[in-house]
Short mmCIF file of C-alpha atoms in Angstrom, two decimals:
data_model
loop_
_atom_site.label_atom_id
_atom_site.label_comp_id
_atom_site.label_asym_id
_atom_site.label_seq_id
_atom_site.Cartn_x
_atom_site.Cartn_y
_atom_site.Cartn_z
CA UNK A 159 0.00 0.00 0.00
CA UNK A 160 2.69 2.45 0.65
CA UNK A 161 4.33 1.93 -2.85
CA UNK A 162 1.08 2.31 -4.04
CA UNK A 163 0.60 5.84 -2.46
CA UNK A 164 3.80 7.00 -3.27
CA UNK A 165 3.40 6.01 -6.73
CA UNK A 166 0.46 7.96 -6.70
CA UNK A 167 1.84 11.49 -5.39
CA UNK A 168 4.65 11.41 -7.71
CA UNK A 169 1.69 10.82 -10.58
CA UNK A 170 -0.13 14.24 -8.92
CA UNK A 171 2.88 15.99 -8.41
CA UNK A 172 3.89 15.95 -11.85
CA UNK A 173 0.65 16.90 -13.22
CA UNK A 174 1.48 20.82 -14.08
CA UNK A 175 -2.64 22.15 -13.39
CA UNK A 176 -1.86 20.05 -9.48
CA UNK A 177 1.56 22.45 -9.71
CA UNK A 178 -0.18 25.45 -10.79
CA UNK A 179 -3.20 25.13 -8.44
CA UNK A 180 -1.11 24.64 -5.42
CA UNK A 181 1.67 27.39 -5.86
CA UNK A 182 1.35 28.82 -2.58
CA UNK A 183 1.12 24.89 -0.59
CA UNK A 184 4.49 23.85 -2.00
CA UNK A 185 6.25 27.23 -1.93
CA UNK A 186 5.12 26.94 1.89
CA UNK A 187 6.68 23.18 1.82
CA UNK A 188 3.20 21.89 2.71
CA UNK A 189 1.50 20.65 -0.51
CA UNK A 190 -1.36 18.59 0.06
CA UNK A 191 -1.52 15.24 -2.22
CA UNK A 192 -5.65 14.68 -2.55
CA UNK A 193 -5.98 11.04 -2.45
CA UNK A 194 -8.49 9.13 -4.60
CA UNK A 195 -11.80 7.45 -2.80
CA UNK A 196 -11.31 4.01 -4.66
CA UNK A 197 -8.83 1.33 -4.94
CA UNK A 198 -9.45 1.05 -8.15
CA UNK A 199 -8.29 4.40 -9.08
CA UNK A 200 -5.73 4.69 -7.00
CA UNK A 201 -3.81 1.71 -8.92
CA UNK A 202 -4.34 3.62 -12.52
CA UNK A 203 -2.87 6.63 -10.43
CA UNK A 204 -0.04 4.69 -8.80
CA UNK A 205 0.71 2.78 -12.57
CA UNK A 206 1.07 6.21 -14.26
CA UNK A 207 3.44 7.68 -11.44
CA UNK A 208 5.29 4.31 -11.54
CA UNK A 209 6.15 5.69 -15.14
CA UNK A 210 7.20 8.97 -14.08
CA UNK A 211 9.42 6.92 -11.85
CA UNK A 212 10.93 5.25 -14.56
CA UNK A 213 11.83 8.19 -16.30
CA UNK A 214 13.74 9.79 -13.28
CA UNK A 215 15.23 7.05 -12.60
CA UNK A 216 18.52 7.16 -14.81
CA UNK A 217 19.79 3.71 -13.34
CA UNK A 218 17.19 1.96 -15.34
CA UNK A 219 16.74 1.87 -18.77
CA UNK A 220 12.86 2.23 -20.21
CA UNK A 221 11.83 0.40 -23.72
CA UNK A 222 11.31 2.60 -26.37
CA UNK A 223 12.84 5.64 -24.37
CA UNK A 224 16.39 4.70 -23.80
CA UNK A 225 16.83 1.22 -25.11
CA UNK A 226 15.01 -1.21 -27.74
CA UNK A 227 13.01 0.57 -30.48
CA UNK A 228 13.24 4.21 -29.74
CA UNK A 229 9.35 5.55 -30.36
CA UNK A 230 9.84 7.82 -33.25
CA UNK A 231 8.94 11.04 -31.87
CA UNK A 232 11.54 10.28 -29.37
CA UNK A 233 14.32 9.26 -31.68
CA UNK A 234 14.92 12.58 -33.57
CA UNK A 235 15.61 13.90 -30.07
CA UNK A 236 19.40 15.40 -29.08
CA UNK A 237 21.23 13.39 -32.04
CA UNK A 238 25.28 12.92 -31.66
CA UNK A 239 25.88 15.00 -35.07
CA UNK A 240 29.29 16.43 -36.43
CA UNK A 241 28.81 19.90 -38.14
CA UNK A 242 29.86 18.75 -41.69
CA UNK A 243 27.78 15.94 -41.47
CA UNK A 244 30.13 13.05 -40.96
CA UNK A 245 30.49 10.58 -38.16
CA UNK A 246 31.99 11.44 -35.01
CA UNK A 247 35.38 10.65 -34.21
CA UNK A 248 35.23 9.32 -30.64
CA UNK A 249 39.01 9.76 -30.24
CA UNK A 250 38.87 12.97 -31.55
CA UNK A 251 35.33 14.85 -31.15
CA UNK A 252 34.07 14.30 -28.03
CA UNK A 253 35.87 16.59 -25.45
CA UNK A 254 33.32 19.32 -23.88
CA UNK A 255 34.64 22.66 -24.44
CA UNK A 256 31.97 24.89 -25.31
CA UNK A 257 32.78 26.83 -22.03
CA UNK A 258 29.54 25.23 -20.07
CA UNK A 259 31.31 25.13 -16.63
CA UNK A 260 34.52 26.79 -15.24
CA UNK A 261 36.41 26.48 -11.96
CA UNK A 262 35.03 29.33 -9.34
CA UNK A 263 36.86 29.59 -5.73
CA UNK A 264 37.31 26.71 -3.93
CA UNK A 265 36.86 24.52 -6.52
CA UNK A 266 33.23 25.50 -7.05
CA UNK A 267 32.22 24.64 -10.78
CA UNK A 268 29.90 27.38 -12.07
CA UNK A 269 27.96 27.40 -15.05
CA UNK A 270 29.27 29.14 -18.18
CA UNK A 271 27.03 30.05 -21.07
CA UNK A 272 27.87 27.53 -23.56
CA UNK A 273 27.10 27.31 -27.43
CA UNK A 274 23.34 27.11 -27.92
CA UNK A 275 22.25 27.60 -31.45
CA UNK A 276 18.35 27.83 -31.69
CA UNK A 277 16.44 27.43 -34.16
CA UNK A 278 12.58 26.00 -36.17
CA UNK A 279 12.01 22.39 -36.37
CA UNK A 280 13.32 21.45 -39.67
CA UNK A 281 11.12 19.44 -42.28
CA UNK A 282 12.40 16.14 -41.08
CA UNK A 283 11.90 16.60 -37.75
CA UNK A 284 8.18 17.80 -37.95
CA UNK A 285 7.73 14.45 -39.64
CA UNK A 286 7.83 12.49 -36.73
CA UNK A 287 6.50 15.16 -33.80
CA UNK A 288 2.81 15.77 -34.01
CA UNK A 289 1.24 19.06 -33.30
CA UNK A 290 0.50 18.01 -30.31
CA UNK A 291 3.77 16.67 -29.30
CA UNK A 292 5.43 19.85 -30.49
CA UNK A 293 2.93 22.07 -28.10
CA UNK A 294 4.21 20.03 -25.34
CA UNK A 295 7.79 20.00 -26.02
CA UNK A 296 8.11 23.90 -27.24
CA UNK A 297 7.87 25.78 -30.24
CA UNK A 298 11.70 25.85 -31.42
CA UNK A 299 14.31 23.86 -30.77
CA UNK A 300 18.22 23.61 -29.74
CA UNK A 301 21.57 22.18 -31.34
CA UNK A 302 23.69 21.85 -27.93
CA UNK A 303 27.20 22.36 -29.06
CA UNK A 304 29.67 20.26 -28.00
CA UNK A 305 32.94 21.76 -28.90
CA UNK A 306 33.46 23.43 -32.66
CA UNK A 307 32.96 20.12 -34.41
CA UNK A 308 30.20 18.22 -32.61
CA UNK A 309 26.79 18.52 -31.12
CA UNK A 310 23.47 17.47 -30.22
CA UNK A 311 20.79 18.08 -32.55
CA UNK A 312 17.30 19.43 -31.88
CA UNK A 313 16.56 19.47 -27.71
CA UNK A 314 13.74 21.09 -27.44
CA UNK A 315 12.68 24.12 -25.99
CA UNK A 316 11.38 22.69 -22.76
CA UNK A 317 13.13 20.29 -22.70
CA UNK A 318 16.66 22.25 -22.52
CA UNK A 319 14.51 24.40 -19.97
CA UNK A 320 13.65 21.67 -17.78
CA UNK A 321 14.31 21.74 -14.21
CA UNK A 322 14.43 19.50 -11.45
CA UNK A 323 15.44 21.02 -7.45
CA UNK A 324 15.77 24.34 -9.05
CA UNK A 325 18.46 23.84 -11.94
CA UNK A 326 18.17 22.97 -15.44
CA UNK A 327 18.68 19.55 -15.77
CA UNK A 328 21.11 19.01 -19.04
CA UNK A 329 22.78 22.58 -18.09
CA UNK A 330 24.27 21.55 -14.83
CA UNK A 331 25.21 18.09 -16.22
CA UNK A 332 27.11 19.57 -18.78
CA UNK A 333 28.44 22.30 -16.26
CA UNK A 334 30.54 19.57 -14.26
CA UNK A 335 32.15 17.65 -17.41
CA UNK A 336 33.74 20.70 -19.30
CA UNK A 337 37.40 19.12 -20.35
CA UNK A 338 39.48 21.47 -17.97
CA UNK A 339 37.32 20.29 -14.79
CA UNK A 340 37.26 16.49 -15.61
CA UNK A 341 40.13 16.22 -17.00
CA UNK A 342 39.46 14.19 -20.00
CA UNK A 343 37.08 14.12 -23.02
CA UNK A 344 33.76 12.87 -22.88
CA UNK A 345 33.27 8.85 -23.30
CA UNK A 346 30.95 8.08 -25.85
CA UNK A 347 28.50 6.37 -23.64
CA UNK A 348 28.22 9.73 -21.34
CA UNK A 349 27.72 11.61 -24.94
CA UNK A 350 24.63 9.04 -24.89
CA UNK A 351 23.46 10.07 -21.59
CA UNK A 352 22.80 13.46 -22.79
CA UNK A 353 20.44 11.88 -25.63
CA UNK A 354 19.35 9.55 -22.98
CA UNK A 355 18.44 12.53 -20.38
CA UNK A 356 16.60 14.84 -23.35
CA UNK A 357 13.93 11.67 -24.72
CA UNK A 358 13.35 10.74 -20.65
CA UNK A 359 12.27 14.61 -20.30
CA UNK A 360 10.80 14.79 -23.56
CA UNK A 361 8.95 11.73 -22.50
CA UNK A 362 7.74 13.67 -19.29
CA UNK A 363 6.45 16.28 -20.91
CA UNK A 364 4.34 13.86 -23.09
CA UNK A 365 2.44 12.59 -20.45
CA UNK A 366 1.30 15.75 -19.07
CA UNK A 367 -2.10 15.26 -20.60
CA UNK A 368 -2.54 12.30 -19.07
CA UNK A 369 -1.32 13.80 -15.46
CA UNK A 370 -3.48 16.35 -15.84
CA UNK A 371 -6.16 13.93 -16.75
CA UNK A 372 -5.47 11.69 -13.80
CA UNK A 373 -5.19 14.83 -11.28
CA UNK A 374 -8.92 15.90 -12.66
CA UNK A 375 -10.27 12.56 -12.06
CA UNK A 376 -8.57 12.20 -8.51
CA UNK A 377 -9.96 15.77 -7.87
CA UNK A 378 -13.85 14.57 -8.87
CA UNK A 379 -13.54 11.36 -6.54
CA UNK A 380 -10.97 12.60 -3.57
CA UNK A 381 -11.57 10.70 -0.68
CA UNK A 382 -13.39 12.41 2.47
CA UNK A 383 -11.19 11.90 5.42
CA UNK A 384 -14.59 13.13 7.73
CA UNK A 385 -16.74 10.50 6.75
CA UNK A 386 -16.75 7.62 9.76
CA UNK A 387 -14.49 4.71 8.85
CA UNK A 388 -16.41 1.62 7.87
#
């Protein structure tokens, strides 16, 4: 049962109308998580914020997301791409030094400005994302420059934005991994993180229909904690 109601906040407090309705309750660090009068919708809640969990959870990989067949409107999403078009050089191409991060005083790594180039949704790309999709994940999009050769092609607009604890997710990633601080150029597989990170958000933003939906539902049949216990 506790899984279960866990599962279940993280589903309402990912829907953005629960966010927007209760500004003031989780500003004051006392939201309050309305919980559904049957079991039976409480499970539907608790399966949709078990895939929220999923996506968080970067230790685990999620089919069609990050491993297997990537869904398609997922797949166009922060592509490893060399600027003339060739294939990367993983000897070669891969060290971040678009100046996201730089050594402050003592040894605090602050966030630079990097090399964002933003831009429409080319023809290709609007292929695969439907209007709807595109409404979710933001108008225009983002090539996230690597160094002068390499980057990764079309992040959307929320989904660059996205934060999580106050700081923009893929930012502050790429903040701590500049070449000075770490020391080394990036591995390919950590160059696959960042694609990996962008389609998990992407995929967050997806559902938000269907958090919303859930919240409204939970809302219309919110259990009445006066009513005597049977």
């Amino acid at each position: 049962m506790a899984a279960l109601i866990w599962m279940h906040t993280l589903a309402i407090g990912y829907s953005p109308d629960y966010l927007e309705e209760n500004a003031d309750g989780i500003r004051e660090n006392f939201p309050r998580i309305p919980l559904p009068n049957s079991k039976d919708l409480l499970i539907s809640s608790a399966n949709l914020g078990r895939k929220v969990s999923l996506l968080l959870d970067t230790e685990t990989k999620v089919e069609c997301v990050t491993t297997g067949t990537i869904h398609p409107n997922l797949r166009c999403i922060a592509v490893t791409s060399r600027v003339d078009g060739g294939k990367l050089n993983p000897d070669k191409d891969l060290a971040l030094t678009a100046r996201w991060g730089f050594a402050g005083k003592e040894g605090v790594t602050m966030p630079g400005k990097g090399r964002i180039q933003e831009r429409a949704y080319n023809s290709q790309e609007l292929q695969v994302v439907s209007d709807l999709d595109q409404a979710l994940l933001g108008a225009t999009t983002r090539d996230i420059y690597l160094n002068e050769v390499a980057y990764w092609k079309n992040i959307p607009e929320r989904v660059w934005d996205y934060m999580i604890g106050g700081y923009q997710v893929i930012k502050k990633w790429l903040s701590y991994r500049e070449e000075p601080l770490l020391g080394r150029p990036l591995k390919r597989e950590e160059v696959q993180e960042v694609s990996h990170m962008a389609r998990r958000i992407a995929a967050i933003l997806i559902l938000e229909p269907e958090l919303n939906e859930n919240y409204e539902l939970v809302k219309q049949a919110t259990y009445n904690w006066s009513s005597p216990s049977s």
